[in-house]
Short mmCIF file of C-alpha atoms and ligand atoms in Angstrom, two decimals:
data_model
loop_
_atom_site.label_atom_id
_atom_site.label_comp_id
_atom_site.label_asym_id
_atom_site.label_seq_id
_atom_site.Cartn_x
_atom_site.Cartn_y
_atom_site.Cartn_z
CA MET A 1 3.67 -4.21 9.30
CA THR A 2 3.11 -4.61 5.58
CA LYS A 3 -0.35 -5.75 4.61
CA ILE A 4 -0.91 -8.25 1.82
CA ALA A 5 -4.10 -7.81 -0.22
CA PRO A 6 -4.72 -10.61 -2.71
CA SER A 7 -6.75 -9.42 -5.69
CA LEU A 8 -9.74 -11.69 -6.27
CA LEU A 9 -9.70 -10.68 -9.95
CA ALA A 10 -7.06 -13.37 -10.43
CA ALA A 11 -8.99 -16.04 -8.50
CA ASP A 12 -10.99 -18.86 -10.08
CA PHE A 13 -14.48 -17.34 -10.24
CA LEU A 14 -16.07 -20.77 -10.00
CA ASN A 15 -14.33 -21.23 -6.67
CA LEU A 16 -14.49 -17.83 -5.02
CA GLY A 17 -15.21 -19.53 -1.71
CA ALA A 18 -11.78 -21.17 -1.77
CA ALA A 19 -10.22 -17.80 -2.60
CA ALA A 20 -12.04 -16.24 0.33
CA ASP A 21 -10.80 -19.01 2.66
CA LEU A 22 -7.27 -18.31 1.62
CA VAL A 23 -7.54 -14.59 2.29
CA ASN A 24 -9.30 -15.18 5.62
CA ARG A 25 -6.42 -17.36 6.75
CA GLU A 26 -3.27 -15.96 5.16
CA ALA A 27 -3.82 -12.39 4.05
CA ASP A 28 -4.81 -9.05 5.54
CA LEU A 29 -7.35 -7.61 3.11
CA PHE A 30 -9.63 -8.70 0.29
CA HIS A 31 -8.74 -6.54 -2.74
CA ILE A 32 -11.80 -6.28 -4.96
CA ASP A 33 -11.45 -4.71 -8.43
CA VAL A 34 -14.57 -3.08 -9.83
CA MET A 35 -14.33 -2.15 -13.54
CA ASP A 36 -17.03 -0.48 -15.61
CA GLY A 37 -15.91 -0.89 -19.23
CA THR A 38 -15.74 2.91 -19.56
CA PHE A 39 -13.03 4.19 -17.22
CA VAL A 40 -11.09 1.05 -18.13
CA PRO A 41 -11.59 -1.17 -21.20
CA ASN A 42 -12.72 -4.13 -19.14
CA ILE A 43 -15.73 -5.16 -17.03
CA SER A 44 -15.21 -7.23 -13.89
CA PHE A 45 -18.03 -7.55 -11.33
CA GLY A 46 -20.37 -5.45 -9.26
CA PHE A 47 -22.57 -5.39 -6.16
CA PRO A 48 -23.83 -9.01 -6.03
CA VAL A 49 -20.31 -10.40 -6.05
CA VAL A 50 -19.15 -7.92 -3.39
CA ASP A 51 -22.22 -8.83 -1.29
CA ALA A 52 -21.38 -12.53 -1.55
CA ILE A 53 -17.74 -12.00 -0.56
CA ALA A 54 -18.78 -9.77 2.35
CA LYS A 55 -20.85 -12.64 3.77
CA VAL A 56 -17.78 -14.84 4.22
CA ALA A 57 -15.02 -12.25 4.68
CA GLU A 58 -13.25 -12.16 8.04
CA LYS A 59 -10.76 -9.58 6.77
CA PRO A 60 -11.65 -6.06 5.61
CA LEU A 61 -12.84 -5.52 2.03
CA ASP A 62 -10.65 -3.12 0.04
CA VAL A 63 -12.72 -2.08 -2.97
CA HIS A 64 -10.78 -0.49 -5.85
CA LEU A 65 -13.19 1.40 -8.10
CA MET A 66 -12.05 1.72 -11.71
CA ILE A 67 -15.21 3.49 -12.77
CA VAL A 68 -16.43 6.86 -13.97
CA HIS A 69 -18.65 8.82 -11.53
CA PRO A 70 -17.34 7.04 -8.41
CA ASP A 71 -19.43 9.49 -6.32
CA LYS A 72 -22.58 7.74 -7.53
CA TYR A 73 -21.57 4.33 -6.21
CA VAL A 74 -19.42 4.69 -3.09
CA ALA A 75 -22.39 4.48 -0.71
CA ARG A 76 -23.59 1.21 -2.23
CA PHE A 77 -20.15 -0.35 -2.01
CA VAL A 78 -19.76 0.69 1.62
CA ARG A 79 -23.21 -0.71 2.37
CA ALA A 80 -22.20 -3.92 0.58
CA GLY A 81 -19.41 -4.26 3.15
CA ALA A 82 -16.37 -2.30 1.96
CA SER A 83 -14.18 -0.98 4.79
CA MET A 84 -11.82 0.71 2.34
CA VAL A 85 -12.93 2.34 -0.90
CA SER A 86 -10.49 3.78 -3.42
CA PHE A 87 -11.29 5.69 -6.58
CA HIS A 88 -9.17 7.12 -9.37
CA TYR A 89 -8.05 10.75 -9.23
CA GLU A 90 -8.38 10.77 -13.04
CA ALA A 91 -12.08 9.90 -12.71
CA ALA A 92 -12.73 12.49 -9.99
CA LEU A 93 -10.40 15.49 -10.61
CA GLU A 94 -11.76 18.51 -8.72
CA MET A 95 -14.37 16.30 -7.02
CA THR A 96 -11.65 14.27 -5.27
CA GLY A 97 -12.01 16.04 -1.92
CA ASP A 98 -15.82 15.71 -1.97
CA ILE A 99 -15.64 12.00 -2.74
CA ILE A 100 -13.21 11.45 0.14
CA ASP A 101 -15.78 13.21 2.39
CA LEU A 102 -18.56 11.03 0.99
CA ILE A 103 -16.63 7.82 1.76
CA HIS A 104 -15.96 9.09 5.29
CA GLU A 105 -19.63 9.96 5.81
CA GLU A 106 -20.49 6.38 4.86
CA GLY A 107 -18.02 5.18 7.49
CA ALA A 108 -15.23 3.72 5.37
CA ARG A 109 -11.56 4.57 4.83
CA ALA A 110 -10.97 6.60 1.67
CA GLY A 111 -8.19 6.07 -0.85
CA VAL A 112 -7.18 7.97 -3.98
CA VAL A 113 -5.55 6.15 -6.92
CA VAL A 114 -3.29 7.28 -9.75
CA ASN A 115 -2.52 5.37 -12.94
CA PRO A 116 1.11 5.14 -14.15
CA ASP A 117 0.70 8.16 -16.47
CA CYS A 118 -0.80 10.41 -13.79
CA PRO A 119 1.79 12.43 -11.80
CA VAL A 120 1.88 11.45 -8.14
CA GLU A 121 1.94 15.16 -7.20
CA ASN A 122 -1.79 15.16 -7.93
CA LEU A 123 -2.22 13.23 -4.68
CA PHE A 124 -0.28 15.67 -2.51
CA PRO A 125 -3.21 18.02 -1.73
CA TYR A 126 -5.09 15.07 -0.19
CA ILE A 127 -2.36 14.05 2.24
CA GLY A 128 -3.90 14.22 5.72
CA LYS A 129 -7.41 13.98 4.24
CA ALA A 130 -7.34 10.62 2.45
CA ASP A 131 -6.66 7.58 4.63
CA PHE A 132 -4.55 5.88 1.99
CA PHE A 133 -3.23 6.24 -1.53
CA LEU A 134 -2.94 3.65 -4.25
CA VAL A 135 -0.11 3.91 -6.76
CA MET A 136 -0.88 1.76 -9.81
CA SER A 137 2.22 -0.09 -11.02
CA VAL A 138 0.42 -1.21 -14.20
CA PHE A 139 -2.38 0.54 -16.12
CA ALA A 140 -5.67 -0.23 -14.40
CA GLY A 141 -7.94 -2.63 -16.27
CA PHE A 142 -6.33 -6.05 -16.40
CA GLY A 143 -4.54 -8.47 -14.12
CA GLY A 144 -1.35 -10.23 -15.13
CA GLN A 145 0.57 -7.23 -16.49
CA LYS A 146 4.26 -6.50 -15.99
CA PHE A 147 5.30 -4.28 -13.08
CA ILE A 148 6.40 -0.78 -14.17
CA PRO A 149 9.65 -0.09 -12.24
CA GLU A 150 9.20 3.71 -12.33
CA SER A 151 6.37 3.20 -9.81
CA LEU A 152 9.02 2.86 -7.11
CA GLU A 153 9.99 6.52 -7.54
CA LYS A 154 6.34 7.58 -7.24
CA VAL A 155 5.96 5.65 -3.99
CA LYS A 156 9.16 7.21 -2.65
CA ALA A 157 8.08 10.74 -3.58
CA LEU A 158 4.68 10.21 -2.01
CA ARG A 159 6.14 8.80 1.21
CA GLU A 160 8.56 11.73 1.46
CA GLU A 161 5.71 14.21 0.98
CA CYS A 162 3.58 12.44 3.61
CA ILE A 163 6.48 12.75 6.06
CA LEU A 164 7.07 16.40 5.11
CA ARG A 165 3.41 17.27 5.68
CA GLY A 166 3.28 15.53 9.07
CA PHE A 167 1.38 12.36 8.08
CA PRO A 168 4.20 9.80 8.01
CA LEU A 169 1.91 6.83 8.73
CA THR A 170 -0.44 7.27 5.77
CA ASP A 171 -0.90 3.92 4.04
CA ILE A 172 0.47 3.63 0.53
CA GLU A 173 -0.87 0.73 -1.50
CA VAL A 174 0.73 -0.57 -4.70
CA ASP A 175 -1.23 -2.56 -7.28
CA GLY A 176 -0.11 -4.35 -10.44
CA GLY A 177 2.57 -6.92 -11.18
CA VAL A 178 3.56 -7.16 -7.51
CA ASP A 179 5.47 -10.34 -6.69
CA ALA A 180 8.20 -11.66 -4.40
CA ALA A 181 10.86 -10.11 -6.68
CA ASN A 182 9.73 -6.49 -6.21
CA ALA A 183 7.93 -6.60 -2.84
CA SER A 184 10.90 -5.66 -0.67
CA ALA A 185 11.89 -2.73 -2.94
CA LEU A 186 8.32 -1.46 -2.72
CA VAL A 187 8.29 -1.65 1.05
CA SER A 188 11.69 0.09 1.24
CA ALA A 189 10.26 2.84 -0.97
CA GLY A 190 7.44 3.34 1.52
CA ALA A 191 4.60 1.02 0.48
CA THR A 192 2.56 -0.47 3.31
CA ILE A 193 -0.11 -2.44 1.40
CA LEU A 194 0.81 -4.81 -1.44
CA VAL A 195 -1.92 -5.95 -3.82
CA ALA A 196 -1.15 -9.24 -5.51
CA GLY A 197 -3.37 -10.98 -8.03
CA SER A 198 -1.50 -13.32 -10.36
CA SER A 199 1.46 -13.86 -8.06
CA VAL A 200 -0.93 -15.32 -5.47
CA PHE A 201 -3.85 -16.93 -7.27
CA LYS A 202 -1.98 -18.18 -10.32
CA ALA A 203 0.74 -19.71 -8.11
CA GLU A 204 0.74 -23.45 -7.57
CA ALA A 205 0.57 -22.87 -3.82
CA PRO A 206 -1.22 -19.55 -3.18
CA ALA A 207 -0.74 -19.67 0.60
CA ALA A 208 3.00 -20.13 0.18
CA ALA A 209 2.98 -17.27 -2.34
CA ILE A 210 1.43 -14.97 0.26
CA ARG A 211 4.06 -16.01 2.80
CA ALA A 212 6.81 -15.42 0.24
CA LEU A 213 5.48 -11.90 -0.34
CA ARG A 214 5.40 -11.23 3.36
C1 LIG B 301 -5.65 -4.09 -12.26
C2 LIG B 301 -6.18 -4.34 -10.88
C3 LIG B 301 -5.30 -5.17 -10.04
C4 LIG B 301 -5.04 -6.55 -10.58
C5 LIG B 301 -3.67 -6.93 -10.11
O1 LIG B 301 -6.44 -3.16 -12.88
O2 LIG B 301 -6.34 -3.12 -10.19
O3 LIG B 301 -5.75 -5.24 -8.70
O4 LIG B 301 -5.95 -7.52 -10.18
O5 LIG B 301 -3.32 -8.10 -10.72
P1 LIG B 301 -1.81 -8.56 -10.85
O6 LIG B 301 -1.26 -8.71 -9.48
O7 LIG B 301 -1.92 -9.86 -11.59
O8 LIG B 301 -1.08 -7.51 -11.64
ZN1 LIG B 302 -6.79 -3.24 -7.99
#
């Protein structure tokens, strides 16, 4: 079954409790975007906010690290309550395998992310080692951007390679500009986790927006 992961980046930060309620009731995962102002030209939030969300979360925390040196911080995010931690291949390069190991040692599921300009083939060596992959369908850094349709081909290629290598059930997450208009094409292409920020939290009725995505 497809999992829906609302991105709290698009929530009203003065009412994060209400956002958490919504995810606890309607969604499958809390998607939490951590940005450092260096890997991406934006700064979002860090440990204290993740700690606060972890206190109320009844669904797993899916922490998406858009930071340089992810190896330095994975342990703290897992200890803050993350069950899934993803980091960018572009920020890790030849350290990717070691960082996956690090996340596993901390007891969380490990995901590797590629931005739209990073070939999806870079993920292939980690099939069977990473627990999930995240294909960015906008450039990491900001919510509210337009979905890049070429992402569908990347998801398809990755799903085919997972099948070819004997790991057909590997989760593939898609993040950026996801809405009810592209959700079914993404799932047909092989996506199993849909991140949705604006299409959920900027909707008049966020709960209905989650149901529409589903
Ligand atoms: C972008 C973040 C996304 C973002 C998605 O860098 O990784 O998770 O919050 O927001 P929407 O759904 O508005 O594109
Ligand atoms: Zn994200």
